[in-house]
Coordinates of C-alpha atoms in Angstrom, one line a residue:
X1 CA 55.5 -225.4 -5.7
X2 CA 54.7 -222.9 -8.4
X3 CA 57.1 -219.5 -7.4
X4 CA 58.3 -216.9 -9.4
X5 CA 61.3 -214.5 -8.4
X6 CA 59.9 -211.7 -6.8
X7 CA 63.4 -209.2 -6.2
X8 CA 67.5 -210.5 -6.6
X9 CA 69.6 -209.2 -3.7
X10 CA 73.5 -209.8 -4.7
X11 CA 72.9 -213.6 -5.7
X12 CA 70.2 -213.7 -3.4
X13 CA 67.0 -214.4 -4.9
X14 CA 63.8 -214.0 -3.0
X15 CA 60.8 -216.1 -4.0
X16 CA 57.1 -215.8 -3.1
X17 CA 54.5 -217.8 -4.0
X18 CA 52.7 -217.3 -7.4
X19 CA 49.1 -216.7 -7.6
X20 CA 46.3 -214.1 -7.2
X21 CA 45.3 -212.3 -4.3
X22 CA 41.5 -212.3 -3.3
X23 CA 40.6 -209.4 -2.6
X24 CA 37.8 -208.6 0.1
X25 CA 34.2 -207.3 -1.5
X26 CA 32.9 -204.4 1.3
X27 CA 29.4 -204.3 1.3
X28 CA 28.5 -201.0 -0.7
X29 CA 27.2 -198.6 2.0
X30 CA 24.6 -196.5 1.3
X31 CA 24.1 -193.0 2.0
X32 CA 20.9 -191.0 2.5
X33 CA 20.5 -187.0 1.8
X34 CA 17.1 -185.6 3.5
X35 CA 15.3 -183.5 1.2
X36 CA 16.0 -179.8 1.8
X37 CA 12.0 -179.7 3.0
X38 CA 12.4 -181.7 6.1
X39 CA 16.1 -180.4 7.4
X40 CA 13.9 -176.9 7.1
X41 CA 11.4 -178.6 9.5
X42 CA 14.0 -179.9 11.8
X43 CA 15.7 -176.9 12.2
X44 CA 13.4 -174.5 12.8
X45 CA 12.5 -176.7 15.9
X46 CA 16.1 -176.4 17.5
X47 CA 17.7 -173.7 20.1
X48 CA 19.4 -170.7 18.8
X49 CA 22.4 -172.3 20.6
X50 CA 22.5 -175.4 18.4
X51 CA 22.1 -173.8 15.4
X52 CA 25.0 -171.1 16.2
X53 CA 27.1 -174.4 16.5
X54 CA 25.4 -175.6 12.8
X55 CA 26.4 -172.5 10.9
X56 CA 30.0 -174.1 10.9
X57 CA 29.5 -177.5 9.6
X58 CA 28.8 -176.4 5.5
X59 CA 28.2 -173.4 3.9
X60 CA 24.8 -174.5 2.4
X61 CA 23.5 -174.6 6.5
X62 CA 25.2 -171.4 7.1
X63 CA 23.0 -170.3 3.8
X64 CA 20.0 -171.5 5.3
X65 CA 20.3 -170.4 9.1
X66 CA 20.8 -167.2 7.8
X67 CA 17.9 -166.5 5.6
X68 CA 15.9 -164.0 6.6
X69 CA 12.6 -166.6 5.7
X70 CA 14.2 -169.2 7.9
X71 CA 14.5 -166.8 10.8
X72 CA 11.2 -165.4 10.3
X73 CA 10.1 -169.7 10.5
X74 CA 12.5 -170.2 13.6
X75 CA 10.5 -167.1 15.4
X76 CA 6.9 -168.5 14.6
X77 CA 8.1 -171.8 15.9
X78 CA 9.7 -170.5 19.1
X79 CA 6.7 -168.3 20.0
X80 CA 4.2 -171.2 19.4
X81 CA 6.5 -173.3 22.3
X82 CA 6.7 -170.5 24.6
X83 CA 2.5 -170.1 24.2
X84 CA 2.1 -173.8 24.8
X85 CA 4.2 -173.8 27.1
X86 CA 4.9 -170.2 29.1
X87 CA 7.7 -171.4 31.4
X88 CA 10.8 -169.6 30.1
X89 CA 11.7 -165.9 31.1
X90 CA 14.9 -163.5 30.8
X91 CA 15.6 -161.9 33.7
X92 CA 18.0 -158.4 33.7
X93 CA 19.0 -157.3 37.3
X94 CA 19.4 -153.3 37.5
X95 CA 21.9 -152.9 40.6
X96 CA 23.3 -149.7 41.7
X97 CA 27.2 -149.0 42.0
X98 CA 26.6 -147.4 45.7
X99 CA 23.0 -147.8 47.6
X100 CA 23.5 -143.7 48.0
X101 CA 23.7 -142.6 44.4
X102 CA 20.4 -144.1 42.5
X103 CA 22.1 -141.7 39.2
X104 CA 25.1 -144.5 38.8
X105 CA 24.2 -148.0 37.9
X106 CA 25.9 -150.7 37.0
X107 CA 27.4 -151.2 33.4
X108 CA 27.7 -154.9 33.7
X109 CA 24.7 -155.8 31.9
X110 CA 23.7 -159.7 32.7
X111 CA 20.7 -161.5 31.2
X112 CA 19.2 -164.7 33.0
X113 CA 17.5 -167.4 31.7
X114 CA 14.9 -169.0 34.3
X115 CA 12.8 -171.6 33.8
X116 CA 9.4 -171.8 36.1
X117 CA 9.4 -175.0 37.7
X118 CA 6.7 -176.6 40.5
X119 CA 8.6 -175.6 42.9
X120 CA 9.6 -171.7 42.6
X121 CA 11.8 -171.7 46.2
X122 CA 14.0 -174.2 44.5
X123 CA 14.6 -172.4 40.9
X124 CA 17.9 -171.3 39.8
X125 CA 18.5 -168.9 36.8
X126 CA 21.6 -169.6 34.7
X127 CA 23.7 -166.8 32.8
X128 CA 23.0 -166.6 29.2
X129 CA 24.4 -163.7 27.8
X130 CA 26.7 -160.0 29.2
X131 CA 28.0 -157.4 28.8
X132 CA 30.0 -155.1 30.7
X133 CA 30.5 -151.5 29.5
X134 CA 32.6 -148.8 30.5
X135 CA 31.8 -147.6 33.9
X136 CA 31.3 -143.9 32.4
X137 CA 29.5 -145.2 29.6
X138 CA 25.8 -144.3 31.2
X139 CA 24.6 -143.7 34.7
X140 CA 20.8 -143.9 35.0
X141 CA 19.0 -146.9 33.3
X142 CA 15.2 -147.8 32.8
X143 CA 13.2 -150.9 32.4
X144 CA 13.9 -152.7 29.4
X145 CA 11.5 -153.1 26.2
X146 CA 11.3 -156.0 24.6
X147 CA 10.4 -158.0 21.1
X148 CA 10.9 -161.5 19.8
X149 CA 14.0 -162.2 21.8
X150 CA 15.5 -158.8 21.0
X151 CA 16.1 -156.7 24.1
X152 CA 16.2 -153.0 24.4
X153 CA 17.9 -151.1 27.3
X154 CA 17.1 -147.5 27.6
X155 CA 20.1 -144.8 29.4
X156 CA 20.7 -141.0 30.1
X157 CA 23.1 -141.2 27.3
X158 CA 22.4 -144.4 24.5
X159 CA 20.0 -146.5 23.6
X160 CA 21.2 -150.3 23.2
X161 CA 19.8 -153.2 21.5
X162 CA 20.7 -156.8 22.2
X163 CA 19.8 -160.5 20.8
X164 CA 20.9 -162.4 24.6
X165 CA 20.2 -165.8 22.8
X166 CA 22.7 -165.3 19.9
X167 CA 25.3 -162.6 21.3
X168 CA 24.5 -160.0 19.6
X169 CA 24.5 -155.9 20.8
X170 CA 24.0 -152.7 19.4
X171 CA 24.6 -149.4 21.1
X172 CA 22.6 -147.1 19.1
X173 CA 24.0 -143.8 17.4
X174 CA 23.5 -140.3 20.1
X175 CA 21.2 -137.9 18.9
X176 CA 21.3 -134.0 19.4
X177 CA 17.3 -133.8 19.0
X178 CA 16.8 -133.9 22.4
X179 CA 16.6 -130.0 24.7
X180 CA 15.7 -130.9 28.4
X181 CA 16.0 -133.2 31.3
X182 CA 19.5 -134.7 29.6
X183 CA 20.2 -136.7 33.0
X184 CA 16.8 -138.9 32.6
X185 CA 16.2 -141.9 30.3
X186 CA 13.6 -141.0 27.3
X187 CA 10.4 -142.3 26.6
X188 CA 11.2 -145.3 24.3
X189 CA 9.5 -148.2 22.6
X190 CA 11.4 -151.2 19.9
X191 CA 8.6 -152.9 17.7
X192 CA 8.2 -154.7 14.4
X193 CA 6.9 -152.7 11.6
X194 CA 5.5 -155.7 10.0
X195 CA 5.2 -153.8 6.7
X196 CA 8.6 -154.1 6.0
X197 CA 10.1 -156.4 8.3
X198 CA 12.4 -154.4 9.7
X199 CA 12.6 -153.7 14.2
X200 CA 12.1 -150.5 14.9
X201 CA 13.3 -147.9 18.0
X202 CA 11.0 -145.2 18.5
X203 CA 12.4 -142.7 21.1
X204 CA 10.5 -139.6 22.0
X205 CA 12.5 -136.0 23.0
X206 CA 11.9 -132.6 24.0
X207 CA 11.7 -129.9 22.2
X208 CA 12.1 -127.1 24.5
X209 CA 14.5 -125.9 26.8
X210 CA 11.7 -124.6 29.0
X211 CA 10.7 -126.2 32.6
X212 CA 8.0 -124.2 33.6
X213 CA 6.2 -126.2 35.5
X214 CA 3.3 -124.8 34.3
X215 CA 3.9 -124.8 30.9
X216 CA 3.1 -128.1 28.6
X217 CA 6.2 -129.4 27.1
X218 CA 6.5 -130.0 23.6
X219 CA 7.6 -133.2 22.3
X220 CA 9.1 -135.0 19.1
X221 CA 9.6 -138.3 17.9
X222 CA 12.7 -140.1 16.5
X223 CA 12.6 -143.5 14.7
X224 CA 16.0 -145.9 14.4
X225 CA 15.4 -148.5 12.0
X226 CA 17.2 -151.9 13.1
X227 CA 19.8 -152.7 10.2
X228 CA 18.3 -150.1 7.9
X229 CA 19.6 -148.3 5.4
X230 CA 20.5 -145.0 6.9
X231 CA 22.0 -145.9 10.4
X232 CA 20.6 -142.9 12.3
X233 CA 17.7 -141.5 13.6
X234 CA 15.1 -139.9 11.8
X235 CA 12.7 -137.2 12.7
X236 CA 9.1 -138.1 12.2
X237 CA 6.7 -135.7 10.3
X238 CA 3.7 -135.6 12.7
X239 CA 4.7 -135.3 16.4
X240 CA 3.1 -136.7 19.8
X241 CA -0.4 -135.7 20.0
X242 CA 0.2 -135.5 23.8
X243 CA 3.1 -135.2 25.8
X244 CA 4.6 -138.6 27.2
X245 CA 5.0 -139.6 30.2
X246 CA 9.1 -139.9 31.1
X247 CA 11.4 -142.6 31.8
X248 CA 9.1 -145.6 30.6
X249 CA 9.2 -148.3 28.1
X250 CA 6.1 -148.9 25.7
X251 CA 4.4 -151.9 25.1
X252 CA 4.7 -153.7 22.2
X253 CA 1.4 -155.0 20.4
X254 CA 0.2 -155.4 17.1
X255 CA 2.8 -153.2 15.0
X256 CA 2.0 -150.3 17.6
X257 CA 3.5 -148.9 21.0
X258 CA 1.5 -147.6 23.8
X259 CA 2.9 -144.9 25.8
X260 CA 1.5 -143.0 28.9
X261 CA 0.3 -140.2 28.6
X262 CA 2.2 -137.1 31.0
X263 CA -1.4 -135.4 32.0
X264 CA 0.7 -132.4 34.1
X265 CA -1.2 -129.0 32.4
X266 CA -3.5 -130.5 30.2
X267 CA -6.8 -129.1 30.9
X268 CA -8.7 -132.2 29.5
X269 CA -6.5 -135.1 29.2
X270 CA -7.8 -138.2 27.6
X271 CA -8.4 -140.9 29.7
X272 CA -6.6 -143.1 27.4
X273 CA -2.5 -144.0 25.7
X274 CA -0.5 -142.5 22.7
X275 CA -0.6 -144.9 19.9
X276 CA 2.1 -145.1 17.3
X277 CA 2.5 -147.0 14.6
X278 CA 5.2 -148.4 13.2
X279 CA 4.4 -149.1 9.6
X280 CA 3.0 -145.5 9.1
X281 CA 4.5 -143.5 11.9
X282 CA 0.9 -141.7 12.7
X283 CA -0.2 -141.2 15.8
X284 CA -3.6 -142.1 17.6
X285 CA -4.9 -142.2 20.7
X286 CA -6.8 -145.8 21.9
X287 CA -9.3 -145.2 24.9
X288 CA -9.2 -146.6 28.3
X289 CA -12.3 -148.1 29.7
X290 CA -14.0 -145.7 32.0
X291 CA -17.1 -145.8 34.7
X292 CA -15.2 -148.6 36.5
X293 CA -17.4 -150.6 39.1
X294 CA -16.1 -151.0 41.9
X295 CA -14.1 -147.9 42.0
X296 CA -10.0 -147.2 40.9
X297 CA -7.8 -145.1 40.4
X298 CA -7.9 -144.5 36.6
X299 CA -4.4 -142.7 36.7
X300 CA -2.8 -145.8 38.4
X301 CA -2.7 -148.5 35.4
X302 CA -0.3 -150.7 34.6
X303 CA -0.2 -151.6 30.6
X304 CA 1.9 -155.0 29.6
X305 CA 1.1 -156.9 26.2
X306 CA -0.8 -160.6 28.0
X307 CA -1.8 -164.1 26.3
X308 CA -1.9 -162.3 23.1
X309 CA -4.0 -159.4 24.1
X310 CA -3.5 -155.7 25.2
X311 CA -4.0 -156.1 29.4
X312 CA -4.7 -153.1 31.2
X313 CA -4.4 -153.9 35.8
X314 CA -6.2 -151.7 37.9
X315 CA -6.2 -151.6 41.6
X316 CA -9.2 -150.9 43.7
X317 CA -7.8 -149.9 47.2
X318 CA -10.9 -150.3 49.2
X319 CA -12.0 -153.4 48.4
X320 CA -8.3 -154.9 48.1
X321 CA -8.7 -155.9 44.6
X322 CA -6.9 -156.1 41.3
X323 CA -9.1 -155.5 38.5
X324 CA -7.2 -157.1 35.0
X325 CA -9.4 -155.9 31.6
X326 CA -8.1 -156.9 28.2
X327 CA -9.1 -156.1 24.5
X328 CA -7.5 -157.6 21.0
X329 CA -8.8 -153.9 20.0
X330 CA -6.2 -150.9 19.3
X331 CA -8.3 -148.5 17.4
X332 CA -11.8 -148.8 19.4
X333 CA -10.8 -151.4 22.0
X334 CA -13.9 -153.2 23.4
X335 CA -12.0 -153.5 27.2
X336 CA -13.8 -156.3 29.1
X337 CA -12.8 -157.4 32.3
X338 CA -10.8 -161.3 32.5
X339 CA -9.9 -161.3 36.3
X340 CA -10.9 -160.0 39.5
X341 CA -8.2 -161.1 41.6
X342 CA -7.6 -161.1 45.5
X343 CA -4.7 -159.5 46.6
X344 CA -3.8 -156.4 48.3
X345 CA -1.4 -154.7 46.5
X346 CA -1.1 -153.8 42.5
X347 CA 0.1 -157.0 41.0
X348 CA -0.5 -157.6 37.7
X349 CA -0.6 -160.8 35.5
X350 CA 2.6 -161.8 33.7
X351 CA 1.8 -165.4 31.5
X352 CA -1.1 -168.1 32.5
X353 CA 0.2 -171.0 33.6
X354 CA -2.5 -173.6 32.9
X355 CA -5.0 -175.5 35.0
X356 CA -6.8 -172.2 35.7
X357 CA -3.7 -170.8 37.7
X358 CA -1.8 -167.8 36.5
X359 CA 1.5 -165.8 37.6
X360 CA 1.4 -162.4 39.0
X361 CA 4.4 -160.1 39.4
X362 CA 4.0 -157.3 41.8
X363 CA 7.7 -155.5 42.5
X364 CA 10.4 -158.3 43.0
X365 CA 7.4 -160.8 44.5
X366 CA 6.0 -163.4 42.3
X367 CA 3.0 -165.4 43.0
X368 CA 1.2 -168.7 41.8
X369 CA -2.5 -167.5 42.0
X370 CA -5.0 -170.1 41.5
X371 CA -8.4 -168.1 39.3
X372 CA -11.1 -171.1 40.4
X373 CA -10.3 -170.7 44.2
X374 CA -9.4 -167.0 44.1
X375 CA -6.1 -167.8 46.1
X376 CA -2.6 -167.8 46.2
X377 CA -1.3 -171.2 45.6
X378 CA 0.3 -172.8 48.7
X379 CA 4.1 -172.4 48.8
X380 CA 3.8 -170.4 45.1
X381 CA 5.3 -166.7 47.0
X382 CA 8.7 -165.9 46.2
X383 CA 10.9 -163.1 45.9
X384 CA 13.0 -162.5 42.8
X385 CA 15.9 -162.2 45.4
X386 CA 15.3 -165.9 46.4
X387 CA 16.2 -167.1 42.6
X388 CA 19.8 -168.7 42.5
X389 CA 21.9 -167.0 40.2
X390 CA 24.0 -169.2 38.4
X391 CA 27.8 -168.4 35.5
X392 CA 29.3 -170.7 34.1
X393 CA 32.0 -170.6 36.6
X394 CA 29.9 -170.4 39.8
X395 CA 29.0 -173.4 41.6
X396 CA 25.7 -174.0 42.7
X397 CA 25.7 -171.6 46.0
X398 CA 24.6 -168.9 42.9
X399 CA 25.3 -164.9 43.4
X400 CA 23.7 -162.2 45.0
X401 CA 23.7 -158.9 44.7
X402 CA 23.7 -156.5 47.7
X403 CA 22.3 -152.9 46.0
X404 CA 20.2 -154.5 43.7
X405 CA 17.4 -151.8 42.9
X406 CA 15.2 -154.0 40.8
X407 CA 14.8 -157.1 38.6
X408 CA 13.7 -156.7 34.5
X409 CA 11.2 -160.3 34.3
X410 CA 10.3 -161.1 30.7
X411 CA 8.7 -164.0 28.9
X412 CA 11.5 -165.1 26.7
X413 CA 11.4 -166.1 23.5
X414 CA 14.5 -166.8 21.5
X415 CA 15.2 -166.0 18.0
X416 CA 17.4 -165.4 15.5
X417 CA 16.9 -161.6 14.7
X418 CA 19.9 -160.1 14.0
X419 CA 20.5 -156.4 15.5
X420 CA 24.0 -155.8 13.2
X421 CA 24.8 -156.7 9.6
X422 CA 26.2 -160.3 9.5
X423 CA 29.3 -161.7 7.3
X424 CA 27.8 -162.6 3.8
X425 CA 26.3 -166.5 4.0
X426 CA 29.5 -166.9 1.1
X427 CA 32.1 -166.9 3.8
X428 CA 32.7 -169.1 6.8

């Protein structure tokens, strides 16, 4: 037997056997890096909540998940699903501290994400995102304004901005512009100026201490740039042609907001809205449509941004009618009227659902109305009080709310938009 001495103990010797050792051949793996292209197109396809989880694996995804062209590309993709597919909304309940005092709200700010489903009796709405602020923080609070997944919640004392989908709040600086009515919430309106890029706040004030009531009040306008360079608000140089109408939110559409005009002492109001624009900061007034047939009442409009189009809902009263006109106009619009839809109070039309049916929201009641049969669809009437509410740590009962006042309801689209400066993309 061929053995060589391996170790002496003493006079112990130890022996093993002489020879080589085979040693075992692995089968070389191999290892496969996607091209930078197609991790872009994957991506930009996934939910903000995924990706928040991604920015920790490498700094070369935090790199790209932070990139203002990959948000801009994660947005575009988002907002193509929703229109394909308008099923997903945020919804903000505005409850009141006591069912006596409508000047104290609620600072626990809560944002819902609800999905429609066939059956609306059955949905649930599941907690994405809250906040609760100091219970003297603010009292009164107005309906929220909104912009590719940012949200903006106007008070009597700050203005705040939040991204539900990725955590993300601003409370935005005070401002001394501001000489009457301190105890409301200002006319306000968030927008991108699509010129630069950059989310805009545009808040109007009042200039004068004076509330004659027959006097007309004269009004400014502020601008807060989003992550801009200054941080405060800024005076604009040309102010509201007209005075605007308080305690509203403007809509959103093409790089403008449309605010209401407050017709109380003007002689010869327009029949029309205040137009700002965000890239310039000029103001303009776009037209109404006028000589209605049948008849409305031209100063009881609702205005909401619809299927890509400006949508202006009228109610005719006798005939028990909604009357919904839209235009893709802001200058001259060219209004021309979409539906004429049977129901007897002012609803108006919040996304179309397909299959010539569309949702209506009229107060905290939703409905399923069907355009070829001019109905409501069977078993589609719900109240937003009906929804289950649903934390994290709840169980399926859901929560109510006993002095809830009203519900904020908003197609949803999530996004990456950052409202603060983030962490440089070098440091993880």
């Amino acid at each position: 037997m061929d053995l060589k001495v391996y170790q002496r103990k003493g006079n112990l010797k130890v022996y093993q056997r002489k020879g080589k050792k085979k040693k075992r051949v692995l089968p070389q793996q191999q290892t496969f890096e996607l091209p930078d292209e197609i991790v872009w197109e994957i991506m930009i396809r996934l939910p903000v909540e995924s990706l928040a989880r991604f920015k920790t694996v490498s700094k070369a995804w935090l790199a790209i998940i932070s990139d203002p062209s990959f948000v801009r590309a994660h947005l575009q993709c988002s907002k193509q699903k929703q229109h394909r597919n308008p099923s997903h909304f945020l919804i903000n309940p505005k409850f009141l501290l006591e069912i006596s005092n409508a000047d104290a709200f609620s600072t626990n700010i809560q944002f819902y994400q609800w999905c429609l489903q066939e059956n609306m009796m059955r949905s649930t709405a599941t907690l994405l995102y809250g906040r609760h602020f100091p219970t003297s923080e603010f009292g009164r609070v107005s309906d929220m304004a909104h912009c590719d997944g940012l949200m903006l919640l106007p008070t009597d004392t700050k203005v705040y901005v939040f991204n539900p989908a990725t955590k993300d709040t601003i409370a935005l600086p005070e401002s001394q512009r501001n000489m009457m009515w301190h105890h409301r919430c200002l006319p306000v309106g968030l927008g991108l100026d699509t010129s630069t890029g950059k989310y805009k706040v545009a808040r109007s004030f009042y200039r004068s201490r004076c509330s004659d009531p027959v006097e007309i009040v004269a009004m400014g306008m502020e601008v807060f740039t989003i992550n801009g360079k200054h941080g405060s608000w800024r005076e604009t140089l040309v102010d509201p042609p007209y005075p605007i109408l308080s305690s509203q939110a403007a809509t959103h559409y093409k790089g403008c907001l449309f605010y209401s005009i407050d017709k109380n002492n003007l002689q010869r109001p327009p029949h029309g809205l205040v137009r700002f624009s965000l890239a310039d900061e000029t103001f303009g007034v776009t037209p109404l449509i006028t000589n209605i047939y049948p008849e409305v009442d031209h100063d009881d409009f609702f205005i909401s941004e619809f299927d890509g189009e400006l949508c202006c809902t009228y109610l005719c009263s006798h005939l028990q009618r909604v009357l919904v006109f839209t235009t893709r106009g802001v200058d001259h619009p060219k209004w021309s009227l979409r539906y004429l839809i049977n129901v007897q109070s002012h609803f108006y039309p919040l996304v179309p659902l397909g299959s010539g049916r569309i949702l209506l929201r009229g107060g905290n009641c939703l409905l399923g109305y069907n355009l070829e049969a001019s109905e409501i669809e069977v078993g589609e009437r719900f109240d937003m009080d009906e929804i289950r509410y649903l934390a994290p740590s709840q169980d399926t009962l859901g929560r109510a709310w006993e002095n809830v006042l009203w519900f904020d309801l908003i197609s949803y689209t999530e996004s990456l938009v950052p409202v603060t400066p983030k962490v440089s993309s070098q440091t993880l």
